[in-house]
PDB file of C-alpha atoms in Angstrom:
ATOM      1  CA  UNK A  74       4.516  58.555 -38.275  1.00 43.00           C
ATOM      2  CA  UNK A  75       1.829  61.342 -37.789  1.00 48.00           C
ATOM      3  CA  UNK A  76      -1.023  62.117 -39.911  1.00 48.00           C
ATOM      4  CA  UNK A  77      -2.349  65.216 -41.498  1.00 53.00           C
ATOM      5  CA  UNK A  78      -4.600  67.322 -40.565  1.00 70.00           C
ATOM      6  CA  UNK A  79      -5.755  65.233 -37.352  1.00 76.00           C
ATOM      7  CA  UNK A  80      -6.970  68.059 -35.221  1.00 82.00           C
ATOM      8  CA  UNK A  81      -9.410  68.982 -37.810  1.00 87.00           C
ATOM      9  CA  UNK A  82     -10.822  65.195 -38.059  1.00 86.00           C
ATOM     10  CA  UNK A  83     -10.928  65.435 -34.176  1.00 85.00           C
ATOM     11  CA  UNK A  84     -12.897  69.032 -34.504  1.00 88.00           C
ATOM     12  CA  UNK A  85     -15.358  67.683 -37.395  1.00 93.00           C
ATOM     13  CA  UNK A  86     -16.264  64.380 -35.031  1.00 91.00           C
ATOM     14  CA  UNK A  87     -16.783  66.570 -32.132  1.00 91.00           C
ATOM     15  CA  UNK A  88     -18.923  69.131 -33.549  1.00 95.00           C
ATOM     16  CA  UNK A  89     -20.950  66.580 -34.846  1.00 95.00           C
ATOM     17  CA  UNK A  90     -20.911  64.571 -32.315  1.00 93.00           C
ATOM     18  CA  UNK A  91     -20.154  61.175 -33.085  1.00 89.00           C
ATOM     19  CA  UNK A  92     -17.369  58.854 -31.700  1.00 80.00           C
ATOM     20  CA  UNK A  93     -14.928  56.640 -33.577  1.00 69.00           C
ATOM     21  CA  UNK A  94     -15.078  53.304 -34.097  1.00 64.00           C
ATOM     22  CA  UNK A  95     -13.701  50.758 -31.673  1.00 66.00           C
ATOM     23  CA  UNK A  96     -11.201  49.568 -34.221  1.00 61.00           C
ATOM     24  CA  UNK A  97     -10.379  53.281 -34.909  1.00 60.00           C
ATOM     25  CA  UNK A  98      -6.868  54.237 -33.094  1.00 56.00           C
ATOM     26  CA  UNK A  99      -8.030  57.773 -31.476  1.00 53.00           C
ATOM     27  CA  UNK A 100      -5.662  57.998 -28.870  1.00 56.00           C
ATOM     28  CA  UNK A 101      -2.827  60.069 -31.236  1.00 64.00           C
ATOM     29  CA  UNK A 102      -2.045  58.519 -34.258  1.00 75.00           C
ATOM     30  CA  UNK A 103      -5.686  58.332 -36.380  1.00 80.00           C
ATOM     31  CA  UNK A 104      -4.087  56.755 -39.532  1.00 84.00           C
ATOM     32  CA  UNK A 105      -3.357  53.348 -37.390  1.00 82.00           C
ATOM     33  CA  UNK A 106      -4.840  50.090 -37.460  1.00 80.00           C
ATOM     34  CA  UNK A 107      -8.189  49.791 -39.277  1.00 81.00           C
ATOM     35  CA  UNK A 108      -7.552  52.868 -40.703  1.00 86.00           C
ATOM     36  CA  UNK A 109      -4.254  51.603 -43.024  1.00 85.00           C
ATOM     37  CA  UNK A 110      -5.076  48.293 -43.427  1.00 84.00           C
ATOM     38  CA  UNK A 111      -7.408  46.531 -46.614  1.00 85.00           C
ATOM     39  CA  UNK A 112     -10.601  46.220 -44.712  1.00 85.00           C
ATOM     40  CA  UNK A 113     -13.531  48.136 -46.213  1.00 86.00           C
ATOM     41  CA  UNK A 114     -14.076  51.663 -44.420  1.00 85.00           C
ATOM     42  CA  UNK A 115     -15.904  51.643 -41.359  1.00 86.00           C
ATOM     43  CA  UNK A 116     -18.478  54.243 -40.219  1.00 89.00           C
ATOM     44  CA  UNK A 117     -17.829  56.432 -39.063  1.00 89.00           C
ATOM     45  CA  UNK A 118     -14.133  55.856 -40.316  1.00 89.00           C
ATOM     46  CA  UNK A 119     -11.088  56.943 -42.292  1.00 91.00           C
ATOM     47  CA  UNK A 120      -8.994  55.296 -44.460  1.00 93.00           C
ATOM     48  CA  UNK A 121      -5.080  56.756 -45.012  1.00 92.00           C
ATOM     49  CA  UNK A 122      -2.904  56.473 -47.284  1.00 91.00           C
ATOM     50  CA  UNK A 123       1.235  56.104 -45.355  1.00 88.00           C
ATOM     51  CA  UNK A 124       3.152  56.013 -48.712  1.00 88.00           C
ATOM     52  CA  UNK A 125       4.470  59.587 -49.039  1.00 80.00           C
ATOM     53  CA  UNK A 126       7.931  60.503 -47.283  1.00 78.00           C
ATOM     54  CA  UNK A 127       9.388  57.053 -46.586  1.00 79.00           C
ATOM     55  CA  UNK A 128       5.736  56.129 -44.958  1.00 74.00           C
ATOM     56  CA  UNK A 129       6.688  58.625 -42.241  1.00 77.00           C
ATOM     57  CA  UNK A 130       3.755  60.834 -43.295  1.00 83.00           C
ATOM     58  CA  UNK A 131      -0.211  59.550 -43.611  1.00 86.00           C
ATOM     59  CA  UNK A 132      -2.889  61.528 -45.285  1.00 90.00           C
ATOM     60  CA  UNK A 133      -6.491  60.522 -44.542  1.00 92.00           C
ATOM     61  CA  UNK A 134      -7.594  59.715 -48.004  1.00 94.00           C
ATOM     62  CA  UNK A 135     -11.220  58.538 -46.512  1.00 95.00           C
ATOM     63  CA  UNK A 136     -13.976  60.067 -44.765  1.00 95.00           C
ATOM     64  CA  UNK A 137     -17.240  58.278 -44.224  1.00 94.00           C
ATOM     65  CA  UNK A 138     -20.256  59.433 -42.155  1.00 95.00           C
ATOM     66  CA  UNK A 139     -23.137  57.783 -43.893  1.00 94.00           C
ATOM     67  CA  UNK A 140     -26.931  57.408 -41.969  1.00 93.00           C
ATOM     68  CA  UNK A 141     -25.475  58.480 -38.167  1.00 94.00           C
ATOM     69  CA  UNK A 142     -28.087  60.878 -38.000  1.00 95.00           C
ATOM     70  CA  UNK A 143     -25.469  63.774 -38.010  1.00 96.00           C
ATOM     71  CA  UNK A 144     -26.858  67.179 -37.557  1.00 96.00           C
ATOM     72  CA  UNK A 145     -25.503  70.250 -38.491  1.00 96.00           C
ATOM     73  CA  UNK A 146     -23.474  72.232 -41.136  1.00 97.00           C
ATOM     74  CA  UNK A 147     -20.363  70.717 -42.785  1.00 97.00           C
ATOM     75  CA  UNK A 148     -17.467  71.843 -40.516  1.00 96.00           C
ATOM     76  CA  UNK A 149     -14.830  74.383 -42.266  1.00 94.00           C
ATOM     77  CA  UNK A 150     -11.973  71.865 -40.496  1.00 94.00           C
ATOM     78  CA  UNK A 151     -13.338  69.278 -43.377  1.00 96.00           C
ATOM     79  CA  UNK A 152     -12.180  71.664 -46.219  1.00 94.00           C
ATOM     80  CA  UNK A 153      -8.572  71.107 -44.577  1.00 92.00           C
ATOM     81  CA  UNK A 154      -8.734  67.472 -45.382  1.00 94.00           C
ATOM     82  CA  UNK A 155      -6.856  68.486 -48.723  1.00 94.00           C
ATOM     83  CA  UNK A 156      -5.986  64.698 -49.430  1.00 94.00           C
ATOM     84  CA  UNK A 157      -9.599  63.502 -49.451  1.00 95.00           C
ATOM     85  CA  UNK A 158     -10.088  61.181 -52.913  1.00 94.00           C
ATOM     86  CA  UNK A 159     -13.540  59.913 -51.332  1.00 93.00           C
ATOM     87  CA  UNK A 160     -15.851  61.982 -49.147  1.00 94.00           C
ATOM     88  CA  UNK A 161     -19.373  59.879 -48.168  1.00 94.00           C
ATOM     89  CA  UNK A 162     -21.659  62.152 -46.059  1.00 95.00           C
ATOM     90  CA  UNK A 163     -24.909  60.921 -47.759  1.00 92.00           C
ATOM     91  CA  UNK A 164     -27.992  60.440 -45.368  1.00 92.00           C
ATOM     92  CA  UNK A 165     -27.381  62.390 -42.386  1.00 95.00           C
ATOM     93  CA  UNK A 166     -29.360  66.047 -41.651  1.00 96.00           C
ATOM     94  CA  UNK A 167     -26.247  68.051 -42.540  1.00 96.00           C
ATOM     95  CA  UNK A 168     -27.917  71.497 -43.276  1.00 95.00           C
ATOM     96  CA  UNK A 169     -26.408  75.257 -45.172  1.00 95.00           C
ATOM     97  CA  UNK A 170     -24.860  75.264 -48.227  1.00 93.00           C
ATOM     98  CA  UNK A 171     -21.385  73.757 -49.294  1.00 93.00           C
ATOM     99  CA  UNK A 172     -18.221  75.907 -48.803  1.00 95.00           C
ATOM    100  CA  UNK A 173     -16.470  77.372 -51.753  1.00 95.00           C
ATOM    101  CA  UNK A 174     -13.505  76.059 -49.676  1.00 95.00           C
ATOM    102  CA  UNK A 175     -14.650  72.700 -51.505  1.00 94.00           C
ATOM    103  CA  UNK A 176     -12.024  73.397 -54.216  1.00 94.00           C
ATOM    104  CA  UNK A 177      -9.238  72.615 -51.456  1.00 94.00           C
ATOM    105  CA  UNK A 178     -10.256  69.140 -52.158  1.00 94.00           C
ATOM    106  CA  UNK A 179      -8.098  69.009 -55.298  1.00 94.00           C
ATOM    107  CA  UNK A 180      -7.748  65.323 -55.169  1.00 94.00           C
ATOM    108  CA  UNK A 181     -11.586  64.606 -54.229  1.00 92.00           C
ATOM    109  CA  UNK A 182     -12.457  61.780 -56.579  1.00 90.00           C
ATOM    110  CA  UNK A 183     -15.832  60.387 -55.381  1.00 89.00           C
ATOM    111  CA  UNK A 184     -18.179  62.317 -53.093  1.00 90.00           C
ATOM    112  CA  UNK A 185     -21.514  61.880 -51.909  1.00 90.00           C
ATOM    113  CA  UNK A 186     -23.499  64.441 -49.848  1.00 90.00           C
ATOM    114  CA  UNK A 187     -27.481  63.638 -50.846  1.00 88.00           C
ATOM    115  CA  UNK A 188     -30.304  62.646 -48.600  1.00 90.00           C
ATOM    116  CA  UNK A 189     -29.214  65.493 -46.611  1.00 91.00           C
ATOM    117  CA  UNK A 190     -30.731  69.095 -46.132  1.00 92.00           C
ATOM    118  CA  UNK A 191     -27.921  71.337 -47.712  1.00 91.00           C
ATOM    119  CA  UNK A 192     -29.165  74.348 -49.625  1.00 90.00           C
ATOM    120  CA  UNK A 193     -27.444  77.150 -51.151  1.00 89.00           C
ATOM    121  CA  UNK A 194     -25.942  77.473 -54.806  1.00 88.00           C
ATOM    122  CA  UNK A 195     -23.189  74.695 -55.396  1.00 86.00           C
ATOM    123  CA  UNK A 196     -19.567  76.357 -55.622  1.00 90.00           C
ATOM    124  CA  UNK A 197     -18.254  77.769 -58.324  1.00 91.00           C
ATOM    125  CA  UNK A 198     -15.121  76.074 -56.746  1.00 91.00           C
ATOM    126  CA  UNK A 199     -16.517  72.309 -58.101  1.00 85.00           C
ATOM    127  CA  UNK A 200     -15.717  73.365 -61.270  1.00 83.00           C
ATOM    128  CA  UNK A 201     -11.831  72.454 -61.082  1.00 82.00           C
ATOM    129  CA  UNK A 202     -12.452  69.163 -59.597  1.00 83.00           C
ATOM    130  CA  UNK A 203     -12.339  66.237 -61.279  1.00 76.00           C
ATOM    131  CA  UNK A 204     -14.964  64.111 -59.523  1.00 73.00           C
ATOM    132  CA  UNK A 205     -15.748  60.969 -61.219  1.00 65.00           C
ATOM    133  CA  UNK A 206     -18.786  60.592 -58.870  1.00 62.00           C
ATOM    134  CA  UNK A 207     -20.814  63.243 -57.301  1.00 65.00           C
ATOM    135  CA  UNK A 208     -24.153  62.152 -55.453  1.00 63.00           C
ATOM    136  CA  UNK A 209     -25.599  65.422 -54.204  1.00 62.00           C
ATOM    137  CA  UNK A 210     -29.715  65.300 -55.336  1.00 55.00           C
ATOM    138  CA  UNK A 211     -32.202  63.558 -53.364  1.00 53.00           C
ATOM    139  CA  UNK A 212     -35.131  64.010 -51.533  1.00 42.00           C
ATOM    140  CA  UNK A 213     -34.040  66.365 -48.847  1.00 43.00           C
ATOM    141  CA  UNK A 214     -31.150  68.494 -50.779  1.00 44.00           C
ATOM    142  CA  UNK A 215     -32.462  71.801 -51.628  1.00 43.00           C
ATOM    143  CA  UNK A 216     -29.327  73.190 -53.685  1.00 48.00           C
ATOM    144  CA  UNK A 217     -29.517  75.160 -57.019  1.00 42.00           C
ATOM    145  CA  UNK A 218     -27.839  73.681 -59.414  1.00 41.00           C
ATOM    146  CA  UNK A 219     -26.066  76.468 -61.495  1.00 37.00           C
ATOM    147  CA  UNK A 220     -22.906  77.623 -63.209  1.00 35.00           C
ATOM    148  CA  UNK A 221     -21.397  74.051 -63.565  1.00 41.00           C
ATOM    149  CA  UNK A 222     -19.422  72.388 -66.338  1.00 38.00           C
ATOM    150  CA  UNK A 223     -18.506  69.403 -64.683  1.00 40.00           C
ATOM    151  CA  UNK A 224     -19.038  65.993 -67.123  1.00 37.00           C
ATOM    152  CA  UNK A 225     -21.397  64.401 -64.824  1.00 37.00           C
ATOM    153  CA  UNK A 226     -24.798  65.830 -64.867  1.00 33.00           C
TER     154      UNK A 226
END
């Protein structure tokens, strides 16, 4: 079985320095384990999803780094995540504005990114997504909020 894009989970964790949980396989094969199984998410954690190509291929379906104090911009690696349905960043000091590379994230279904310090315009790229929930004000987001026709402002 391997799992997609792992190197780029690898580079995001690194650059933001944060380890994996215990119950996290890390040693290869990320979607393993916790990761697969029906626990909730842990955090920082993954979730996969091992049903595509006879379960010989996992995509990570989950990302969540929520209140670890994470500092730093959002790593371009994350944009390569292409089978993310649920992205929770919220409450961390992640800082610059969010990539236009966001529209990768075709299947992005629920994302939040507030309590943070992004700033910037929000990508024109959001507007072919079909988030059902998008948490991106709060007290320490600074982005403009322009040029958007998604259903959920």
């Amino acid at each position: 079985m391997r799992s997609d894009p792992t190197q780029a989970l690898d580079s995001i964790f690194q650059q933001w320095g944060i380890s994996a949980s215990k119950k996290w396989n890390t040693s290869g094969e990320p979607c393993a384990g916790a990761a697969i199984d029906s626990s909730e998410i842990n955090n920082p954690g993954i979730k996969c999803d091992c049903s595509n190509d006879n379960a010989s291929t996992c995509h990570i379906t989950q990302l969540k780094v929520c209140a670890l104090d994470v500092v730093g911009v959002i790593p371009d690696e994350l944009w390569n995540l292409t089978f993310l349905t649920i992205l929770y960043l919220a409450q961390n000091y992640l800082t610059g504005p969010l990539s236009a590379s966001i529209g990768n994230l075709r299947m992005m279904q629920n994302m939040s990114v507030g309590l943070n310090a992004l700033s910037g315009e929000l990508p024109k790229e959001l507007d072919s997504l079909l988030i059902y929930d998008f948490f991106l004000l709060g007290q320490a987001t600074s982005l403009v909020l322009c040029h958007l026709s998604l259903g959920i402002w």
